[in-house]
Amino acid sequence: MDPFYPLIGFLLMAFGLLGVGVAEPTLLGGHLLRVGLALPAMALGALLPPRLLLRHALALHLFTLFLLLLVLILGDGPGGVRRWFYLGPMSFQPSELAKLTLVFYLASFVGRKGHDYPILGPALLVGSTVGLVLVEPDFATALFLLTLGGFLFLLAGVPWRRLIAISLAGLLVLAPFSGVYLSRFAYVSERFVGFLSYLKGEASPKETAYQVLQAQKAILMAGPLGQGPGATLPHLPEAHNDMVFASVVFATGWLGGLMVLFLYFLLFLKGFHLSLRLRGPESLVAMGLTLYLTLQAALNIGVTVGFLPVTGVPLPLIAYGGSSLLVSGFALGVLERLSRETRPKEVNAWSS
């Protein structure tokens, strides 16, 4: 067993408990339940052979597409969005699962066909995934999935010219519908307008950038060592979820915030090193899951400190949210399994 990944997971989840406890004490019990489910998910990811998941990657991603289609019909959510299946006290968001199955599907495809094989089929499947998430609507997650898929194609060695040609074709198809989409889902443009107002110093409590200003206020009030887990957080919308990093810093101080950043940085370095030690599709899985966890963390923290527009993308392993915790916990378990499988090869190499 490689203790690195479980230790990183436990530490980040512990920070999450502190952040949620400060932001919304009444939700701490529910978050504990979600953490309790994420730990078996991590164990399951560490038990399942990656080759088994790669062998059934297409079926798993097609099942995810079915769930994404079904949630548009039977799903629910605040403000008329359709992103979640509500299962009693728990909820499930298929778009979180799509981040995981997309990595396995693209890694499996490249492993079977090679990097110079025509990628129209996988590109259409990625586009279908992004499109279904886009109409939920969840613009930020759709953009994240598109970015993740693009990175995986590049890491697999797919030629630039092929990616550019497919991207241009996709833009030509989507461009006529952009106006309809933005008028139907006005929150997308409102978030960008709010971010521009923040950059110009004109943000008000009625604008999206108000969250960013309040998050910055909480971070400044934290001081080097924080206000402690029992302190009262300034008014901050979504402090337990989208802005949980500010809650964590408020409770643990700038030192705690730096420690969270350091943990994600270590996670990236370890995943990058792991992908170099692996061969074939397993290498792409290691890098893809590492990017999923660390790139999403960078986006969330970038929003919190005001570098990016508000996206609604959760902070992996920390934010309140059952789907995100389950999927990120499973991803961490898979990385632990991949790390463990490299060790016998290294021992044999040294002994020979």
Tab-separated table of C-alpha atoms in Angstrom:
chain	number	residue	atom	x	y	z
A	1	MET	CA	0.000	0.000	0.000
A	2	ASP	CA	1.156	3.512	-0.865
A	3	PRO	CA	0.157	5.670	2.141
A	4	PHE	CA	0.558	8.927	0.201
A	5	TYR	CA	-2.869	9.064	-1.437
A	6	PRO	CA	-4.939	7.997	1.616
A	7	LEU	CA	-3.019	10.497	3.762
A	8	ILE	CA	-3.668	13.338	1.276
A	9	GLY	CA	-7.335	12.350	1.169
A	10	PHE	CA	-7.726	12.262	4.959
A	11	LEU	CA	-6.017	15.634	5.399
A	12	LEU	CA	-8.080	17.379	2.710
A	13	MET	CA	-11.312	15.887	4.080
A	14	ALA	CA	-10.329	17.062	7.573
A	15	PHE	CA	-9.893	20.590	6.225
A	16	GLY	CA	-13.285	20.190	4.598
A	17	LEU	CA	-14.911	19.333	7.916
A	18	LEU	CA	-13.394	22.467	9.454
A	19	GLY	CA	-14.534	24.633	6.548
A	20	VAL	CA	-18.102	23.312	6.454
A	21	GLY	CA	-18.327	23.473	10.256
A	22	VAL	CA	-17.443	27.177	10.235
A	23	ALA	CA	-19.615	28.000	7.212
A	24	GLU	CA	-22.779	26.075	8.144
A	25	PRO	CA	-22.606	24.257	11.503
A	26	THR	CA	-26.020	22.681	10.862
A	27	LEU	CA	-24.613	20.907	7.784
A	28	LEU	CA	-21.654	19.370	9.595
A	29	GLY	CA	-23.528	16.144	10.356
A	30	GLY	CA	-24.520	15.734	6.719
A	31	HIS	CA	-20.962	16.404	5.617
A	32	LEU	CA	-19.683	13.785	8.042
A	33	LEU	CA	-22.053	11.290	6.404
A	34	ARG	CA	-20.721	12.224	2.970
A	35	VAL	CA	-17.115	11.840	4.126
A	36	GLY	CA	-18.105	8.477	5.582
A	37	LEU	CA	-19.295	7.399	2.122
A	38	ALA	CA	-16.247	8.846	0.348
A	39	LEU	CA	-13.863	6.660	2.359
A	40	PRO	CA	-15.377	3.343	1.117
A	41	ALA	CA	-15.376	4.840	-2.394
A	42	MET	CA	-11.644	5.446	-1.998
A	43	ALA	CA	-11.179	1.873	-0.798
A	44	LEU	CA	-13.183	0.555	-3.764
A	45	GLY	CA	-11.026	2.525	-6.203
A	46	ALA	CA	-7.931	1.001	-4.600
A	47	LEU	CA	-9.369	-2.544	-4.857
A	48	LEU	CA	-10.602	-2.551	-8.468
A	49	PRO	CA	-7.931	-3.397	-11.080
A	50	PRO	CA	-7.476	-0.396	-13.422
A	51	ARG	CA	-7.359	-2.775	-16.402
A	52	LEU	CA	-10.878	-3.945	-15.559
A	53	LEU	CA	-12.138	-0.363	-15.587
A	54	LEU	CA	-10.288	0.311	-18.852
A	55	ARG	CA	-11.781	-2.807	-20.435
A	56	HIS	CA	-15.306	-1.595	-19.690
A	57	ALA	CA	-14.583	2.131	-20.064
A	58	LEU	CA	-16.822	2.639	-23.104
A	59	ALA	CA	-19.774	0.924	-21.413
A	60	LEU	CA	-19.220	2.957	-18.237
A	61	HIS	CA	-19.159	6.233	-20.159
A	62	LEU	CA	-22.233	5.310	-22.212
A	63	PHE	CA	-24.020	4.578	-18.925
A	64	THR	CA	-22.955	8.016	-17.686
A	65	LEU	CA	-24.379	9.565	-20.870
A	66	PHE	CA	-27.632	7.737	-20.193
A	67	LEU	CA	-27.708	9.209	-16.668
A	68	LEU	CA	-26.989	12.688	-18.070
A	69	LEU	CA	-29.918	12.289	-20.451
A	70	LEU	CA	-32.167	10.868	-17.726
A	71	VAL	CA	-31.396	13.715	-15.308
A	72	LEU	CA	-32.725	16.183	-17.899
A	73	ILE	CA	-36.054	14.353	-17.719
A	74	LEU	CA	-36.315	13.225	-14.094
A	75	GLY	CA	-33.735	15.380	-12.330
A	76	ASP	CA	-34.271	18.412	-10.164
A	77	GLY	CA	-32.454	21.335	-8.623
A	78	PRO	CA	-32.863	24.910	-7.429
A	79	GLY	CA	-34.026	27.584	-9.849
A	80	GLY	CA	-35.322	25.158	-12.445
A	81	VAL	CA	-31.986	23.478	-13.217
A	82	ARG	CA	-31.888	19.711	-13.720
A	83	ARG	CA	-28.584	18.431	-12.381
A	84	TRP	CA	-29.372	16.084	-9.491
A	85	PHE	CA	-31.196	12.875	-8.723
A	86	TYR	CA	-32.553	13.171	-5.184
A	87	LEU	CA	-32.423	9.888	-3.285
A	88	GLY	CA	-33.958	10.635	0.103
A	89	PRO	CA	-31.474	12.709	2.122
A	90	MET	CA	-28.780	12.158	-0.515
A	91	SER	CA	-28.414	13.538	-4.034
A	92	PHE	CA	-26.359	12.417	-7.002
A	93	GLN	CA	-25.002	14.568	-9.840
A	94	PRO	CA	-24.135	12.540	-12.980
A	95	SER	CA	-21.874	15.288	-14.354
A	96	GLU	CA	-19.419	14.550	-11.527
A	97	LEU	CA	-19.277	10.906	-12.597
A	98	ALA	CA	-18.653	12.051	-16.192
A	99	LYS	CA	-15.282	13.525	-15.135
A	100	LEU	CA	-14.158	10.066	-14.058
A	101	THR	CA	-15.568	7.949	-16.896
A	102	LEU	CA	-14.317	10.413	-19.524
A	103	VAL	CA	-10.739	9.900	-18.339
A	104	PHE	CA	-11.044	6.114	-18.486
A	105	TYR	CA	-12.784	6.123	-21.866
A	106	LEU	CA	-10.204	8.349	-23.597
A	107	ALA	CA	-7.308	6.450	-22.007
A	108	SER	CA	-8.856	3.157	-23.134
A	109	PHE	CA	-9.413	4.436	-26.676
A	110	VAL	CA	-5.835	5.647	-27.086
A	111	GLY	CA	-4.537	2.421	-25.555
A	112	ARG	CA	-6.459	0.351	-28.115
A	113	LYS	CA	-6.135	2.512	-31.239
A	114	GLY	CA	-2.988	4.580	-30.764
A	115	HIS	CA	-2.529	8.344	-30.798
A	116	ASP	CA	-2.556	8.704	-34.606
A	117	TYR	CA	-5.898	6.965	-35.094
A	118	PRO	CA	-8.845	9.163	-36.304
A	119	ILE	CA	-10.508	10.639	-33.222
A	120	LEU	CA	-13.859	11.702	-34.674
A	121	GLY	CA	-15.739	9.069	-32.643
A	122	PRO	CA	-14.217	10.017	-29.268
A	123	ALA	CA	-14.556	13.720	-30.113
A	124	LEU	CA	-18.283	13.235	-30.791
A	125	LEU	CA	-18.638	11.357	-27.512
A	126	VAL	CA	-16.844	14.131	-25.626
A	127	GLY	CA	-19.031	16.682	-27.410
A	128	SER	CA	-22.185	14.778	-26.476
A	129	THR	CA	-21.094	14.706	-22.836
A	130	VAL	CA	-20.342	18.419	-22.831
A	131	GLY	CA	-23.610	19.211	-24.621
A	132	LEU	CA	-25.784	17.289	-22.159
A	133	VAL	CA	-24.112	19.008	-19.202
A	134	LEU	CA	-24.436	22.362	-20.964
A	135	VAL	CA	-28.231	22.138	-21.165
A	136	GLU	CA	-28.749	21.149	-17.510
A	137	PRO	CA	-27.548	23.997	-17.418
A	138	ASP	CA	-24.036	23.751	-15.955
A	139	PHE	CA	-21.758	25.894	-18.103
A	140	ALA	CA	-18.723	25.683	-15.799
A	141	THR	CA	-18.723	21.878	-15.568
A	142	ALA	CA	-19.275	21.580	-19.326
A	143	LEU	CA	-16.282	23.832	-19.957
A	144	PHE	CA	-14.217	21.865	-17.441
A	145	LEU	CA	-15.082	18.554	-19.175
A	146	LEU	CA	-14.149	20.048	-22.543
A	147	THR	CA	-10.831	21.296	-21.138
A	148	LEU	CA	-10.096	17.962	-19.477
A	149	GLY	CA	-10.840	16.090	-22.701
A	150	GLY	CA	-8.592	18.463	-24.673
A	151	PHE	CA	-5.711	17.964	-22.234
A	152	LEU	CA	-6.095	14.193	-22.446
A	153	PHE	CA	-6.005	14.258	-26.252
A	154	LEU	CA	-2.841	16.376	-26.125
A	155	LEU	CA	-1.186	14.164	-23.519
A	156	ALA	CA	-2.024	11.123	-25.633
A	157	GLY	CA	-0.089	12.661	-28.522
A	158	VAL	CA	-3.007	13.411	-30.849
A	159	PRO	CA	-1.733	15.786	-33.594
A	160	TRP	CA	-2.523	19.472	-33.134
A	161	ARG	CA	-3.939	19.814	-36.639
A	162	ARG	CA	-6.573	17.184	-35.923
A	163	LEU	CA	-7.624	18.797	-32.658
A	164	ILE	CA	-7.807	22.264	-34.247
A	165	ALA	CA	-9.907	20.977	-37.155
A	166	ILE	CA	-12.382	19.246	-34.853
A	167	SER	CA	-12.547	22.264	-32.521
A	168	LEU	CA	-13.316	24.623	-35.406
A	169	ALA	CA	-16.003	22.275	-36.697
A	170	GLY	CA	-17.560	22.163	-33.234
A	171	LEU	CA	-17.528	25.955	-32.957
A	172	LEU	CA	-19.242	26.292	-36.326
A	173	VAL	CA	-21.982	23.931	-35.182
A	174	LEU	CA	-22.503	25.644	-31.812
A	175	ALA	CA	-22.149	29.296	-32.845
A	176	PRO	CA	-25.716	29.697	-34.229
A	177	PHE	CA	-27.138	28.493	-30.889
A	178	SER	CA	-24.988	30.638	-28.579
A	179	GLY	CA	-27.398	33.583	-28.526
A	180	VAL	CA	-30.358	31.341	-27.710
A	181	TYR	CA	-28.384	29.632	-24.947
A	182	LEU	CA	-27.257	32.883	-23.315
A	183	SER	CA	-30.761	34.353	-23.437
A	184	ARG	CA	-32.273	31.135	-22.039
A	185	PHE	CA	-29.663	30.761	-19.279
A	186	ALA	CA	-28.889	34.352	-18.362
A	187	TYR	CA	-26.845	33.383	-15.284
A	188	VAL	CA	-23.851	32.554	-17.508
A	189	SER	CA	-23.508	36.082	-18.880
A	190	GLU	CA	-24.464	37.579	-15.495
A	191	ARG	CA	-21.491	35.877	-13.844
A	192	PHE	CA	-19.101	37.315	-16.412
A	193	VAL	CA	-20.658	40.755	-16.057
A	194	GLY	CA	-20.344	40.487	-12.275
A	195	PHE	CA	-16.684	39.497	-12.601
A	196	LEU	CA	-15.991	42.484	-14.863
A	197	SER	CA	-17.711	44.732	-12.324
A	198	TYR	CA	-15.462	43.293	-9.624
A	199	LEU	CA	-12.363	43.993	-11.728
A	200	LYS	CA	-13.549	47.591	-12.176
A	201	GLY	CA	-14.263	47.937	-8.446
A	202	GLU	CA	-18.000	48.310	-8.992
A	203	ALA	CA	-19.314	45.085	-7.432
A	204	SER	CA	-22.419	45.403	-5.268
A	205	PRO	CA	-24.328	42.960	-3.010
A	206	LYS	CA	-26.729	42.363	-5.911
A	207	GLU	CA	-23.977	41.048	-8.187
A	208	THR	CA	-22.209	37.697	-8.354
A	209	ALA	CA	-18.848	39.276	-7.476
A	210	TYR	CA	-20.223	40.010	-4.008
A	211	GLN	CA	-19.252	36.433	-3.147
A	212	VAL	CA	-15.663	37.113	-4.122
A	213	LEU	CA	-15.485	40.307	-2.072
A	214	GLN	CA	-16.879	38.547	0.990
A	215	ALA	CA	-14.523	35.615	0.493
A	216	GLN	CA	-11.561	37.985	0.366
A	217	LYS	CA	-12.846	39.685	3.498
A	218	ALA	CA	-12.990	36.335	5.322
A	219	ILE	CA	-9.453	35.464	4.179
A	220	LEU	CA	-8.079	38.812	5.378
A	221	MET	CA	-9.858	38.471	8.730
A	222	ALA	CA	-8.349	35.014	9.235
A	223	GLY	CA	-4.856	36.216	10.033
A	224	PRO	CA	-1.844	33.896	10.142
A	225	LEU	CA	-3.409	31.278	12.450
A	226	GLY	CA	-7.143	31.697	11.819
A	227	GLN	CA	-10.174	32.409	13.982
A	228	GLY	CA	-10.727	28.799	15.046
A	229	PRO	CA	-13.536	26.336	14.268
A	230	GLY	CA	-16.082	28.071	16.521
A	231	ALA	CA	-15.724	31.576	15.040
A	232	THR	CA	-18.556	33.350	13.212
A	233	LEU	CA	-17.879	33.685	9.508
A	234	PRO	CA	-18.871	36.952	7.767
A	235	HIS	CA	-21.869	36.617	5.461
A	236	LEU	CA	-20.654	34.583	2.496
A	237	PRO	CA	-23.076	32.851	0.088
A	238	GLU	CA	-22.150	29.196	-0.627
A	239	ALA	CA	-19.446	29.307	2.035
A	240	HIS	CA	-19.782	25.540	2.572
A	241	ASN	CA	-19.531	24.688	-1.129
A	242	ASP	CA	-18.243	26.978	-3.893
A	243	MET	CA	-16.424	29.279	-1.444
A	244	VAL	CA	-15.352	26.666	1.080
A	245	PHE	CA	-11.665	27.552	0.654
A	246	ALA	CA	-12.386	30.949	2.238
A	247	SER	CA	-14.117	29.160	5.148
A	248	VAL	CA	-11.139	26.852	5.600
A	249	VAL	CA	-8.727	29.803	5.663
A	250	PHE	CA	-10.994	31.708	8.067
A	251	ALA	CA	-10.882	28.769	10.489
A	252	THR	CA	-7.237	27.713	10.077
A	253	GLY	CA	-5.543	30.931	8.983
A	254	TRP	CA	-3.223	31.755	6.132
A	255	LEU	CA	-1.014	28.908	7.309
A	256	GLY	CA	-3.902	26.452	6.860
A	257	GLY	CA	-4.661	27.864	3.418
A	258	LEU	CA	-1.047	27.435	2.364
A	259	MET	CA	-1.126	23.872	3.652
A	260	VAL	CA	-4.180	23.104	1.478
A	261	LEU	CA	-2.387	24.558	-1.559
A	262	PHE	CA	0.705	22.517	-0.700
A	263	LEU	CA	-1.344	19.302	-0.462
A	264	TYR	CA	-2.795	19.838	-3.935
A	265	PHE	CA	0.676	20.698	-5.245
A	266	LEU	CA	2.059	17.453	-3.801
A	267	LEU	CA	-0.873	15.595	-5.359
A	268	PHE	CA	0.010	17.039	-8.764
A	269	LEU	CA	3.734	16.213	-8.440
A	270	LYS	CA	3.010	12.672	-7.296
A	271	GLY	CA	0.499	12.092	-10.110
A	272	PHE	CA	2.888	13.494	-12.722
A	273	HIS	CA	5.684	11.263	-11.454
A	274	LEU	CA	3.334	8.273	-11.378
A	275	SER	CA	2.243	8.827	-14.978
A	276	LEU	CA	5.913	8.826	-16.064
A	277	ARG	CA	6.502	5.483	-14.358
A	278	LEU	CA	3.479	3.847	-16.005
A	279	ARG	CA	3.047	2.798	-19.620
A	280	GLY	CA	0.112	2.722	-22.011
A	281	PRO	CA	-3.420	3.693	-20.979
A	282	GLU	CA	-2.616	3.448	-17.260
A	283	SER	CA	-0.210	6.371	-17.661
A	284	LEU	CA	-2.964	8.491	-19.215
A	285	VAL	CA	-5.404	7.470	-16.454
A	286	ALA	CA	-2.910	8.589	-13.785
A	287	MET	CA	-2.360	11.970	-15.444
A	288	GLY	CA	-6.054	12.425	-16.261
A	289	LEU	CA	-7.243	11.760	-12.705
A	290	THR	CA	-4.477	13.971	-11.324
A	291	LEU	CA	-5.536	16.804	-13.625
A	292	TYR	CA	-9.189	16.289	-12.698
A	293	LEU	CA	-8.411	16.759	-8.998
A	294	THR	CA	-5.761	19.483	-9.160
A	295	LEU	CA	-7.050	21.526	-12.103
A	296	GLN	CA	-10.496	21.661	-10.538
A	297	ALA	CA	-8.933	22.712	-7.228
A	298	ALA	CA	-7.003	25.476	-9.006
A	299	LEU	CA	-10.198	26.729	-10.668
A	300	ASN	CA	-12.138	26.770	-7.401
A	301	ILE	CA	-9.404	28.552	-5.456
A	302	GLY	CA	-8.854	30.958	-8.364
A	303	VAL	CA	-12.533	31.944	-8.136
A	304	THR	CA	-12.351	32.378	-4.369
A	305	VAL	CA	-9.408	34.767	-4.465
A	306	GLY	CA	-10.843	36.719	-7.416
A	307	PHE	CA	-8.655	35.563	-10.303
A	308	LEU	CA	-11.555	33.928	-12.204
A	309	PRO	CA	-15.321	34.436	-12.639
A	310	VAL	CA	-17.592	32.475	-10.296
A	311	THR	CA	-17.994	28.980	-11.743
A	312	GLY	CA	-19.699	26.774	-9.160
A	313	VAL	CA	-17.047	24.041	-9.590
A	314	PRO	CA	-16.513	22.349	-6.176
A	315	LEU	CA	-13.202	22.016	-4.358
A	316	PRO	CA	-12.328	18.277	-4.560
A	317	LEU	CA	-12.334	16.342	-1.273
A	318	ILE	CA	-13.159	19.495	0.707
A	319	ALA	CA	-16.417	21.069	-0.498
A	320	TYR	CA	-19.836	20.006	0.768
A	321	GLY	CA	-21.365	17.737	-1.863
A	322	GLY	CA	-21.879	13.991	-1.936
A	323	SER	CA	-21.290	13.407	-5.657
A	324	SER	CA	-18.024	15.316	-5.725
A	325	LEU	CA	-16.721	13.593	-2.592
A	326	LEU	CA	-17.655	10.123	-3.872
A	327	VAL	CA	-16.065	10.586	-7.290
A	328	SER	CA	-12.925	12.361	-6.063
A	329	GLY	CA	-12.511	9.758	-3.319
A	330	PHE	CA	-12.782	6.957	-5.892
A	331	ALA	CA	-10.281	8.735	-8.154
A	332	LEU	CA	-7.816	8.984	-5.274
A	333	GLY	CA	-8.238	5.256	-4.634
A	334	VAL	CA	-7.498	4.451	-8.293
A	335	LEU	CA	-4.324	6.534	-8.111
A	336	GLU	CA	-3.279	4.613	-4.992
A	337	ARG	CA	-3.853	1.317	-6.837
A	338	LEU	CA	-1.814	2.483	-9.834
A	339	SER	CA	1.002	3.603	-7.528
A	340	ARG	CA	0.947	0.249	-5.774
A	341	GLU	CA	1.134	-1.650	-9.069
A	342	THR	CA	4.342	0.136	-10.075
A	343	ARG	CA	6.222	-1.053	-6.994
A	344	PRO	CA	6.692	-4.747	-7.886
A	345	LYS	CA	8.084	-3.680	-11.303
A	346	GLU	CA	10.569	-1.347	-9.625
A	347	VAL	CA	11.642	-4.055	-7.149
A	348	ASN	CA	12.173	-6.527	-10.014
A	349	ALA	CA	14.169	-3.937	-11.953
A	350	TRP	CA	16.497	-3.372	-8.954
A	351	SER	CA	16.902	-7.111	-8.270
A	352	SER	CA	17.830	-7.834	-11.883
